[in-house]
Amino acid sequence: MYCHRWLALLVLSTTSLPALSADPPLLRALFVGVGTYQNAEAAGLRELRGPANDVIAVKTVVSDRFGLKGANTAVLLNEQATRSALLDAIKKVLVDDAKSGDVALFYFSCHGSRVFDASSDEPSKFDSTILPYDARAQTGQALDIIDDELGAIVSASLAKGVKPIVILDSCNSGTGIRFQAQARYAPPIKRVAAVAAAASAPRSMREIATEHGTLLAAAQDTEEALEMEREGVVHGEFTRALVAVLKSAETDVTYLDVLTRVRVSLAELGVPRRPQGEGDLQQRLLGTG
């Protein structure tokens, strides 16, 4: 389970002047990969080999093909991505530093799970979560970041006029894996977990794509995201396909184009997953075009 932008090009023309194009929106991005966990053994969290590779690959292709600048880029890996540091970084990129019209990307590669929905706003009775480095702490707190918390930050970004996109290469939950892939899965918490839930958060994970937000996710709510070694390198299967699509995509590619091509690529590889997309997928990826 896992989870950027748009804005049509503004063209100004007169009878005496050639057509001029406004500058594309400023692109900001946060890339997060967590493969090792502080309390991994006690919490039953398997080490992942792909997240660091995923972050490098996605950051590189977004920079090379879509104009992301180093000054507008943040990266958190493993122990850097504690719960508090990760939430602060997401808010900084999507809200605090972003200005109206900017495109703000949050890319996340690591374990995902579910916790019992204490607010009772989920039909499944579970909130989807992403796991920071200190998740499943020995204190008994879950410390997962739940969908309501992420949704609240996206809502604040939207309210500021920013164009947020979330790409998640992590599991929501699952019951098994196939062939020689490893699932990015953490056991769900079936009790009311001691997470720092945002009680006032107006949106859940499945709602963060409303208005001008966009969500691309590696798997459905009940599926595991998978990572696998191919040609000597471990990547999340979703991220591997996503990067390949972005490397060859035309400059005016839409989110729907990308999602469709990723699904086709995974099907050709025999990967039994169907990535999901929410929001206005007809918009041009990352404000390009």
PDB file of N, CA and C in Angstrom, residues 220-272:
ATOM      1  N   GLN A 220      -4.442  -2.312  -3.961  1.00  0.00           N
ATOM      2  CA  GLN A 220      -5.745  -2.017  -3.396  1.00  0.00           C
ATOM      3  C   GLN A 220      -5.683  -2.100  -1.867  1.00  0.00           C
ATOM      4  N   ASP A 221      -6.760  -1.643  -1.217  1.00  0.00           N
ATOM      5  CA  ASP A 221      -6.771  -1.589   0.240  1.00  0.00           C
ATOM      6  C   ASP A 221      -6.465  -2.928   0.891  1.00  0.00           C
ATOM      7  N   THR A 222      -6.902  -4.007   0.276  1.00  0.00           N
ATOM      8  CA  THR A 222      -6.744  -5.329   0.881  1.00  0.00           C
ATOM      9  C   THR A 222      -5.565  -6.105   0.302  1.00  0.00           C
ATOM     10  N   GLU A 223      -4.732  -5.447  -0.495  1.00  0.00           N
ATOM     11  CA  GLU A 223      -3.603  -6.125  -1.126  1.00  0.00           C
ATOM     12  C   GLU A 223      -2.275  -5.720  -0.502  1.00  0.00           C
ATOM     13  N   GLU A 224      -1.284  -6.574  -0.712  1.00  0.00           N
ATOM     14  CA  GLU A 224       0.084  -6.251  -0.354  1.00  0.00           C
ATOM     15  C   GLU A 224       0.805  -5.663  -1.556  1.00  0.00           C
ATOM     16  N   ALA A 225       1.665  -4.704  -1.311  1.00  0.00           N
ATOM     17  CA  ALA A 225       2.610  -4.269  -2.331  1.00  0.00           C
ATOM     18  C   ALA A 225       3.806  -5.214  -2.258  1.00  0.00           C
ATOM     19  N   LEU A 226       4.454  -5.454  -3.380  1.00  0.00           N
ATOM     20  CA  LEU A 226       5.530  -6.436  -3.444  1.00  0.00           C
ATOM     21  C   LEU A 226       6.847  -5.796  -3.856  1.00  0.00           C
ATOM     22  N   GLU A 227       7.938  -6.336  -3.326  1.00  0.00           N
ATOM     23  CA  GLU A 227       9.257  -5.963  -3.822  1.00  0.00           C
ATOM     24  C   GLU A 227       9.965  -7.229  -4.278  1.00  0.00           C
ATOM     25  N   MET A 228      10.857  -7.082  -5.273  1.00  0.00           N
ATOM     26  CA  MET A 228      11.490  -8.261  -5.858  1.00  0.00           C
ATOM     27  C   MET A 228      12.804  -7.867  -6.501  1.00  0.00           C
ATOM     28  N   GLU A 229      13.744  -8.792  -6.519  1.00  0.00           N
ATOM     29  CA  GLU A 229      15.016  -8.572  -7.201  1.00  0.00           C
ATOM     30  C   GLU A 229      14.882  -8.957  -8.663  1.00  0.00           C
ATOM     31  N   ARG A 230      15.236  -8.035  -9.524  1.00  0.00           N
ATOM     32  CA  ARG A 230      15.283  -8.287 -10.964  1.00  0.00           C
ATOM     33  C   ARG A 230      16.572  -7.683 -11.494  1.00  0.00           C
ATOM     34  N   GLU A 231      17.306  -8.440 -12.261  1.00  0.00           N
ATOM     35  CA  GLU A 231      18.571  -7.995 -12.837  1.00  0.00           C
ATOM     36  C   GLU A 231      19.516  -7.475 -11.750  1.00  0.00           C
ATOM     37  N   GLY A 232      19.488  -8.136 -10.611  1.00  0.00           N
ATOM     38  CA  GLY A 232      20.427  -7.837  -9.545  1.00  0.00           C
ATOM     39  C   GLY A 232      20.070  -6.663  -8.650  1.00  0.00           C
ATOM     40  N   VAL A 233      18.897  -6.048  -8.852  1.00  0.00           N
ATOM     41  CA  VAL A 233      18.502  -4.890  -8.050  1.00  0.00           C
ATOM     42  C   VAL A 233      17.100  -5.120  -7.489  1.00  0.00           C
ATOM     43  N   VAL A 234      16.929  -4.833  -6.182  1.00  0.00           N
ATOM     44  CA  VAL A 234      15.628  -4.973  -5.550  1.00  0.00           C
ATOM     45  C   VAL A 234      14.889  -3.639  -5.606  1.00  0.00           C
ATOM     46  N   HIS A 235      13.661  -3.693  -6.102  1.00  0.00           N
ATOM     47  CA  HIS A 235      12.778  -2.535  -6.120  1.00  0.00           C
ATOM     48  C   HIS A 235      11.376  -2.987  -5.746  1.00  0.00           C
ATOM     49  N   GLY A 236      10.564  -2.055  -5.300  1.00  0.00           N
ATOM     50  CA  GLY A 236       9.142  -2.325  -5.257  1.00  0.00           C
ATOM     51  C   GLY A 236       8.673  -2.532  -6.684  1.00  0.00           C
ATOM     52  N   GLU A 237       7.838  -3.535  -6.904  1.00  0.00           N
ATOM     53  CA  GLU A 237       7.412  -3.824  -8.274  1.00  0.00           C
ATOM     54  C   GLU A 237       6.640  -2.642  -8.875  1.00  0.00           C
ATOM     55  N   PHE A 238       5.844  -1.982  -8.071  1.00  0.00           N
ATOM     56  CA  PHE A 238       5.128  -0.805  -8.532  1.00  0.00           C
ATOM     57  C   PHE A 238       6.103   0.311  -8.907  1.00  0.00           C
ATOM     58  N   THR A 239       7.068   0.570  -8.051  1.00  0.00           N
ATOM     59  CA  THR A 239       8.033   1.636  -8.333  1.00  0.00           C
ATOM     60  C   THR A 239       8.874   1.307  -9.553  1.00  0.00           C
ATOM     61  N   ARG A 240       9.286   0.064  -9.702  1.00  0.00           N
ATOM     62  CA  ARG A 240      10.082  -0.318 -10.874  1.00  0.00           C
ATOM     63  C   ARG A 240       9.307  -0.010 -12.156  1.00  0.00           C
ATOM     64  N   ALA A 241       8.034  -0.383 -12.177  1.00  0.00           N
ATOM     65  CA  ALA A 241       7.220  -0.123 -13.366  1.00  0.00           C
ATOM     66  C   ALA A 241       6.981   1.372 -13.547  1.00  0.00           C
ATOM     67  N   LEU A 242       6.748   2.081 -12.450  1.00  0.00           N
ATOM     68  CA  LEU A 242       6.502   3.522 -12.524  1.00  0.00           C
ATOM     69  C   LEU A 242       7.699   4.259 -13.106  1.00  0.00           C
ATOM     70  N   VAL A 243       8.889   3.934 -12.631  1.00  0.00           N
ATOM     71  CA  VAL A 243      10.095   4.604 -13.118  1.00  0.00           C
ATOM     72  C   VAL A 243      10.307   4.323 -14.605  1.00  0.00           C
ATOM     73  N   ALA A 244      10.101   3.078 -15.011  1.00  0.00           N
ATOM     74  CA  ALA A 244      10.258   2.734 -16.422  1.00  0.00           C
ATOM     75  C   ALA A 244       9.293   3.528 -17.299  1.00  0.00           C
ATOM     76  N   VAL A 245       8.058   3.679 -16.838  1.00  0.00           N
ATOM     77  CA  VAL A 245       7.070   4.447 -17.596  1.00  0.00           C
ATOM     78  C   VAL A 245       7.480   5.912 -17.675  1.00  0.00           C
ATOM     79  N   LEU A 246       7.924   6.479 -16.563  1.00  0.00           N
ATOM     80  CA  LEU A 246       8.282   7.900 -16.544  1.00  0.00           C
ATOM     81  C   LEU A 246       9.513   8.190 -17.393  1.00  0.00           C
ATOM     82  N   LYS A 247      10.429   7.255 -17.500  1.00  0.00           N
ATOM     83  CA  LYS A 247      11.636   7.467 -18.305  1.00  0.00           C
ATOM     84  C   LYS A 247      11.311   7.670 -19.778  1.00  0.00           C
ATOM     85  N   SER A 248      10.261   7.034 -20.240  1.00  0.00           N
ATOM     86  CA  SER A 248       9.938   7.114 -21.667  1.00  0.00           C
ATOM     87  C   SER A 248       8.676   7.922 -21.959  1.00  0.00           C
ATOM     88  N   ALA A 249       8.078   8.486 -20.924  1.00  0.00           N
ATOM     89  CA  ALA A 249       6.801   9.190 -21.116  1.00  0.00           C
ATOM     90  C   ALA A 249       6.987  10.505 -21.854  1.00  0.00           C
ATOM     91  N   GLU A 250       5.994  10.880 -22.632  1.00  0.00           N
ATOM     92  CA  GLU A 250       5.984  12.177 -23.296  1.00  0.00           C
ATOM     93  C   GLU A 250       5.786  13.270 -22.243  1.00  0.00           C
ATOM     94  N   THR A 251       6.145  14.490 -22.571  1.00  0.00           N
ATOM     95  CA  THR A 251       6.122  15.559 -21.575  1.00  0.00           C
ATOM     96  C   THR A 251       4.716  15.926 -21.120  1.00  0.00           C
ATOM     97  N   ASP A 252       3.696  15.647 -21.933  1.00  0.00           N
ATOM     98  CA  ASP A 252       2.339  15.989 -21.532  1.00  0.00           C
ATOM     99  C   ASP A 252       1.555  14.766 -21.050  1.00  0.00           C
ATOM    100  N   VAL A 253       2.261  13.765 -20.559  1.00  0.00           N
ATOM    101  CA  VAL A 253       1.610  12.547 -20.074  1.00  0.00           C
ATOM    102  C   VAL A 253       0.705  12.885 -18.892  1.00  0.00           C
ATOM    103  N   THR A 254      -0.422  12.196 -18.814  1.00  0.00           N
ATOM    104  CA  THR A 254      -1.362  12.410 -17.713  1.00  0.00           C
ATOM    105  C   THR A 254      -1.190  11.316 -16.656  1.00  0.00           C
ATOM    106  N   TYR A 255      -1.791  11.545 -15.497  1.00  0.00           N
ATOM    107  CA  TYR A 255      -1.755  10.535 -14.441  1.00  0.00           C
ATOM    108  C   TYR A 255      -2.428   9.252 -14.903  1.00  0.00           C
ATOM    109  N   LEU A 256      -3.510   9.384 -15.658  1.00  0.00           N
ATOM    110  CA  LEU A 256      -4.212   8.201 -16.150  1.00  0.00           C
ATOM    111  C   LEU A 256      -3.327   7.427 -17.126  1.00  0.00           C
ATOM    112  N   ASP A 257      -2.615   8.149 -18.007  1.00  0.00           N
ATOM    113  CA  ASP A 257      -1.681   7.482 -18.917  1.00  0.00           C
ATOM    114  C   ASP A 257      -0.671   6.657 -18.123  1.00  0.00           C
ATOM    115  N   VAL A 258      -0.090   7.294 -17.113  1.00  0.00           N
ATOM    116  CA  VAL A 258       0.950   6.633 -16.316  1.00  0.00           C
ATOM    117  C   VAL A 258       0.380   5.415 -15.597  1.00  0.00           C
ATOM    118  N   LEU A 259      -0.769   5.582 -14.951  1.00  0.00           N
ATOM    119  CA  LEU A 259      -1.370   4.475 -14.216  1.00  0.00           C
ATOM    120  C   LEU A 259      -1.684   3.307 -15.135  1.00  0.00           C
ATOM    121  N   THR A 260      -2.242   3.605 -16.305  1.00  0.00           N
ATOM    122  CA  THR A 260      -2.584   2.547 -17.256  1.00  0.00           C
ATOM    123  C   THR A 260      -1.344   1.799 -17.713  1.00  0.00           C
ATOM    124  N   ARG A 261      -0.284   2.525 -18.026  1.00  0.00           N
ATOM    125  CA  ARG A 261       0.950   1.887 -18.492  1.00  0.00           C
ATOM    126  C   ARG A 261       1.615   1.072 -17.395  1.00  0.00           C
ATOM    127  N   VAL A 262       1.544   1.550 -16.161  1.00  0.00           N
ATOM    128  CA  VAL A 262       2.098   0.786 -15.037  1.00  0.00           C
ATOM    129  C   VAL A 262       1.331  -0.522 -14.861  1.00  0.00           C
ATOM    130  N   ARG A 263       0.015  -0.454 -14.955  1.00  0.00           N
ATOM    131  CA  ARG A 263      -0.783  -1.673 -14.834  1.00  0.00           C
ATOM    132  C   ARG A 263      -0.444  -2.680 -15.931  1.00  0.00           C
ATOM    133  N   VAL A 264      -0.289  -2.186 -17.155  1.00  0.00           N
ATOM    134  CA  VAL A 264       0.062  -3.072 -18.266  1.00  0.00           C
ATOM    135  C   VAL A 264       1.431  -3.699 -18.035  1.00  0.00           C
ATOM    136  N   SER A 265       2.386  -2.892 -17.590  1.00  0.00           N
ATOM    137  CA  SER A 265       3.737  -3.387 -17.339  1.00  0.00           C
ATOM    138  C   SER A 265       3.733  -4.480 -16.277  1.00  0.00           C
ATOM    139  N   LEU A 266       3.012  -4.258 -15.191  1.00  0.00           N
ATOM    140  CA  LEU A 266       2.963  -5.259 -14.126  1.00  0.00           C
ATOM    141  C   LEU A 266       2.295  -6.540 -14.607  1.00  0.00           C
ATOM    142  N   ALA A 267       1.245  -6.394 -15.398  1.00  0.00           N
ATOM    143  CA  ALA A 267       0.565  -7.571 -15.942  1.00  0.00           C
ATOM    144  C   ALA A 267       1.503  -8.373 -16.832  1.00  0.00           C
ATOM    145  N   GLU A 268       2.308  -7.682 -17.642  1.00  0.00           N
ATOM    146  CA  GLU A 268       3.256  -8.370 -18.518  1.00  0.00           C
ATOM    147  C   GLU A 268       4.329  -9.110 -17.721  1.00  0.00           C
ATOM    148  N   LEU A 269       4.671  -8.581 -16.539  1.00  0.00           N
ATOM    149  CA  LEU A 269       5.662  -9.225 -15.680  1.00  0.00           C
ATOM    150  C   LEU A 269       5.054 -10.331 -14.824  1.00  0.00           C
ATOM    151  N   GLY A 270       3.745 -10.462 -14.869  1.00  0.00           N
ATOM    152  CA  GLY A 270       3.078 -11.469 -14.061  1.00  0.00           C
ATOM    153  C   GLY A 270       2.914 -11.080 -12.608  1.00  0.00           C
ATOM    154  N   VAL A 271       2.972  -9.794 -12.317  1.00  0.00           N
ATOM    155  CA  VAL A 271       2.811  -9.315 -10.946  1.00  0.00           C
ATOM    156  C   VAL A 271       1.312  -9.211 -10.630  1.00  0.00           C
ATOM    157  N   PRO A 272       0.829  -9.954  -9.649  1.00  0.00           N
ATOM    158  CA  PRO A 272      -0.619 -10.024  -9.384  1.00  0.00           C
ATOM    159  C   PRO A 272      -1.137  -8.865  -8.560  1.00  0.00           C
TER     160      PRO A 272
END
